Short mmCIF file of C-alpha atoms in Angstrom, two decimals:
data_model
loop_
_atom_site.label_atom_id
_atom_site.label_comp_id
_atom_site.label_asym_id
_atom_site.label_seq_id
_atom_site.Cartn_x
_atom_site.Cartn_y
_atom_site.Cartn_z
CA UNK A 2 -133.17 -120.24 -44.84
CA UNK A 3 -134.26 -117.27 -42.76
CA UNK A 4 -134.92 -114.02 -44.63
CA UNK A 5 -134.04 -110.90 -42.64
CA UNK A 6 -135.60 -107.47 -42.95
CA UNK A 7 -132.51 -105.93 -44.59
CA UNK A 8 -132.61 -108.69 -47.22
CA UNK A 9 -136.30 -108.02 -47.81
CA UNK A 10 -135.66 -104.30 -48.09
CA UNK A 11 -132.83 -104.88 -50.55
CA UNK A 12 -135.05 -107.16 -52.61
CA UNK A 13 -137.83 -104.55 -52.61
CA UNK A 14 -135.46 -101.81 -53.77
CA UNK A 15 -134.12 -104.06 -56.52
CA UNK A 16 -137.64 -104.91 -57.66
CA UNK A 17 -138.72 -101.26 -57.78
CA UNK A 18 -135.57 -100.29 -59.69
CA UNK A 19 -136.10 -103.13 -62.16
CA UNK A 20 -139.71 -102.10 -62.77
CA UNK A 21 -138.73 -98.48 -63.30
CA UNK A 22 -136.03 -99.43 -65.78
CA UNK A 23 -138.02 -101.94 -67.86
CA UNK A 24 -139.32 -99.30 -70.20
CA UNK A 25 -142.79 -98.67 -68.83
CA UNK A 26 -144.32 -95.80 -70.79
CA UNK A 27 -146.08 -92.83 -69.32
CA UNK A 28 -145.06 -89.52 -67.84
CA UNK A 29 -144.65 -90.47 -64.19
CA UNK A 30 -142.79 -93.73 -64.82
CA UNK A 31 -140.48 -92.03 -67.33
CA UNK A 32 -139.65 -89.35 -64.75
CA UNK A 33 -139.05 -92.05 -62.12
CA UNK A 34 -136.68 -93.93 -64.43
CA UNK A 35 -134.83 -90.69 -65.19
CA UNK A 36 -134.48 -89.92 -61.47
CA UNK A 37 -133.08 -93.40 -60.83
CA UNK A 38 -130.71 -93.11 -63.80
CA UNK A 39 -129.43 -89.71 -62.65
CA UNK A 40 -128.39 -90.91 -59.18
CA UNK A 41 -124.87 -92.34 -59.30
CA UNK A 42 -124.17 -95.86 -58.12
CA UNK A 43 -123.35 -95.75 -54.40
CA UNK A 44 -119.69 -95.12 -53.75
CA UNK A 45 -117.61 -97.68 -51.88
CA UNK A 46 -114.40 -97.51 -49.92
CA UNK A 47 -112.92 -96.57 -46.59
CA UNK A 48 -114.07 -93.57 -44.61
CA UNK A 49 -111.07 -91.64 -45.91
CA UNK A 50 -111.82 -92.59 -49.53
CA UNK A 51 -115.47 -91.58 -49.22
CA UNK A 52 -114.52 -88.30 -47.53
CA UNK A 53 -112.01 -87.59 -50.30
CA UNK A 54 -114.67 -88.20 -52.94
CA UNK A 55 -116.86 -85.61 -51.16
CA UNK A 56 -113.94 -83.16 -50.94
CA UNK A 57 -113.66 -83.43 -47.17
CA UNK A 58 -110.70 -83.82 -44.84
CA UNK A 59 -112.33 -86.01 -42.17
CA UNK A 60 -112.01 -85.09 -38.49
CA UNK A 61 -112.12 -88.49 -36.77
CA UNK A 62 -114.50 -88.78 -33.82
CA UNK A 63 -114.81 -92.55 -33.41
CA UNK A 64 -112.26 -95.09 -34.65
CA UNK A 65 -113.41 -98.51 -33.46
CA UNK A 66 -113.37 -101.90 -35.17
CA UNK A 67 -117.13 -101.95 -35.75
CA UNK A 68 -117.73 -98.24 -36.45
CA UNK A 69 -115.75 -95.27 -37.67
CA UNK A 70 -117.19 -91.73 -37.58
CA UNK A 71 -115.80 -88.42 -38.79
CA UNK A 72 -117.08 -84.87 -39.06
CA UNK A 73 -116.82 -83.20 -42.45
CA UNK A 74 -117.27 -79.63 -43.59
CA UNK A 75 -116.95 -78.52 -47.20
CA UNK A 76 -117.84 -75.37 -49.09
CA UNK A 77 -119.71 -77.50 -51.65
CA UNK A 78 -121.85 -79.62 -49.32
CA UNK A 79 -121.70 -78.01 -45.89
CA UNK A 80 -121.42 -79.91 -42.58
CA UNK A 81 -122.12 -83.61 -42.30
CA UNK A 82 -121.05 -86.75 -40.47
CA UNK A 83 -119.63 -89.70 -42.33
CA UNK A 84 -119.73 -93.18 -40.81
CA UNK A 85 -118.45 -96.55 -41.98
CA UNK A 86 -119.30 -99.94 -40.51
CA UNK A 87 -117.65 -103.35 -40.34
CA UNK A 88 -120.91 -105.12 -41.30
CA UNK A 89 -124.19 -104.45 -43.08
CA UNK A 90 -126.03 -105.53 -39.94
CA UNK A 91 -124.06 -103.03 -37.85
CA UNK A 92 -125.09 -100.29 -40.26
CA UNK A 93 -128.78 -101.23 -40.12
CA UNK A 94 -128.74 -101.43 -36.32
CA UNK A 95 -127.08 -98.00 -36.09
CA UNK A 96 -129.47 -96.34 -38.55
CA UNK A 97 -132.54 -97.88 -36.89
CA UNK A 98 -131.46 -96.41 -33.55
CA UNK A 99 -130.41 -93.05 -34.97
CA UNK A 100 -133.66 -92.50 -36.90
CA UNK A 101 -135.52 -92.23 -33.58
CA UNK A 102 -133.78 -88.86 -33.17
CA UNK A 103 -134.86 -87.50 -36.55
CA UNK A 104 -132.48 -86.32 -39.22
CA UNK A 105 -131.62 -87.09 -42.81
CA UNK A 106 -129.43 -90.02 -43.84
CA UNK A 107 -127.67 -91.07 -47.03
CA UNK A 108 -126.82 -94.77 -47.11
CA UNK A 109 -124.38 -96.72 -49.22
CA UNK A 110 -123.01 -100.20 -48.59
CA UNK A 111 -121.50 -100.08 -45.10
CA UNK A 112 -121.48 -96.26 -44.95
CA UNK A 113 -123.83 -93.47 -43.91
CA UNK A 114 -123.73 -89.70 -44.24
CA UNK A 115 -125.80 -87.66 -41.78
CA UNK A 116 -126.73 -84.03 -42.32
CA UNK A 117 -129.57 -81.66 -43.04
CA UNK A 118 -131.89 -82.33 -45.96
CA UNK A 119 -130.10 -80.03 -48.44
CA UNK A 120 -126.66 -81.43 -47.58
CA UNK A 121 -127.86 -85.02 -48.02
CA UNK A 122 -129.52 -84.20 -51.35
CA UNK A 123 -126.28 -82.64 -52.66
CA UNK A 124 -124.12 -85.49 -51.35
CA UNK A 125 -126.35 -88.04 -53.04
CA UNK A 126 -125.44 -86.49 -56.38
CA UNK A 127 -121.77 -87.16 -55.61
CA UNK A 128 -121.75 -90.35 -53.52
CA UNK A 129 -124.93 -92.05 -54.76
CA UNK A 130 -126.81 -94.16 -52.27
CA UNK A 131 -130.33 -94.03 -50.92
CA UNK A 132 -131.89 -91.57 -48.52
CA UNK A 133 -133.79 -92.26 -45.33
CA UNK A 134 -135.51 -89.80 -43.02
CA UNK A 135 -135.70 -90.11 -39.25
CA UNK A 136 -138.69 -89.54 -36.99
CA UNK A 137 -140.40 -86.17 -37.46
CA UNK A 138 -139.82 -84.27 -34.21
CA UNK A 139 -141.33 -80.82 -33.89
CA UNK A 140 -142.67 -78.54 -31.18
CA UNK A 141 -146.43 -78.60 -30.70
CA UNK A 142 -148.51 -75.53 -29.83
CA UNK A 143 -147.71 -75.96 -26.13
CA UNK A 144 -143.98 -76.13 -26.83
CA UNK A 145 -143.85 -79.85 -26.06
CA UNK A 146 -141.76 -81.97 -28.35
CA UNK A 147 -143.84 -84.38 -30.40
CA UNK A 148 -143.19 -86.69 -33.28
CA UNK A 149 -145.22 -88.44 -35.92
CA UNK A 150 -145.08 -91.90 -34.34
CA UNK A 151 -146.95 -90.61 -31.30
CA UNK A 152 -146.61 -91.77 -27.72
CA UNK A 153 -149.29 -92.13 -25.10
CA UNK A 154 -148.41 -91.28 -21.58
#
């Protein structure tokens, strides 16, 4: 049986969550368990169901078999993109490519929300899920774009 990276990542997340919830004592571990407990279980459903849960009327941008994408704007959360995928692998491939461009991502099972850091933090309180951050792109002193991974050439 071949173990893929997404399976390893899922196993690692499960292991960390289990350790945090096993009743370890101490200030930091208690705060970590509280933070995990306060994040809702990741929402599931169609793009329309997820958008409705976030209080958004989705404006469809892509409606393909493997990927659906809509723009959302709410007074509660602000502007964000909401994507759903046909497969877990499709989601991981999309997020791996998108993270090269920077940004903040909220991931549930077969869905992703994309927005600025504050929007994603607020949405996580409603939709649950885990956050990921893309490459750190910023202008250097000379005005050239750089990012934390670094490139020679």
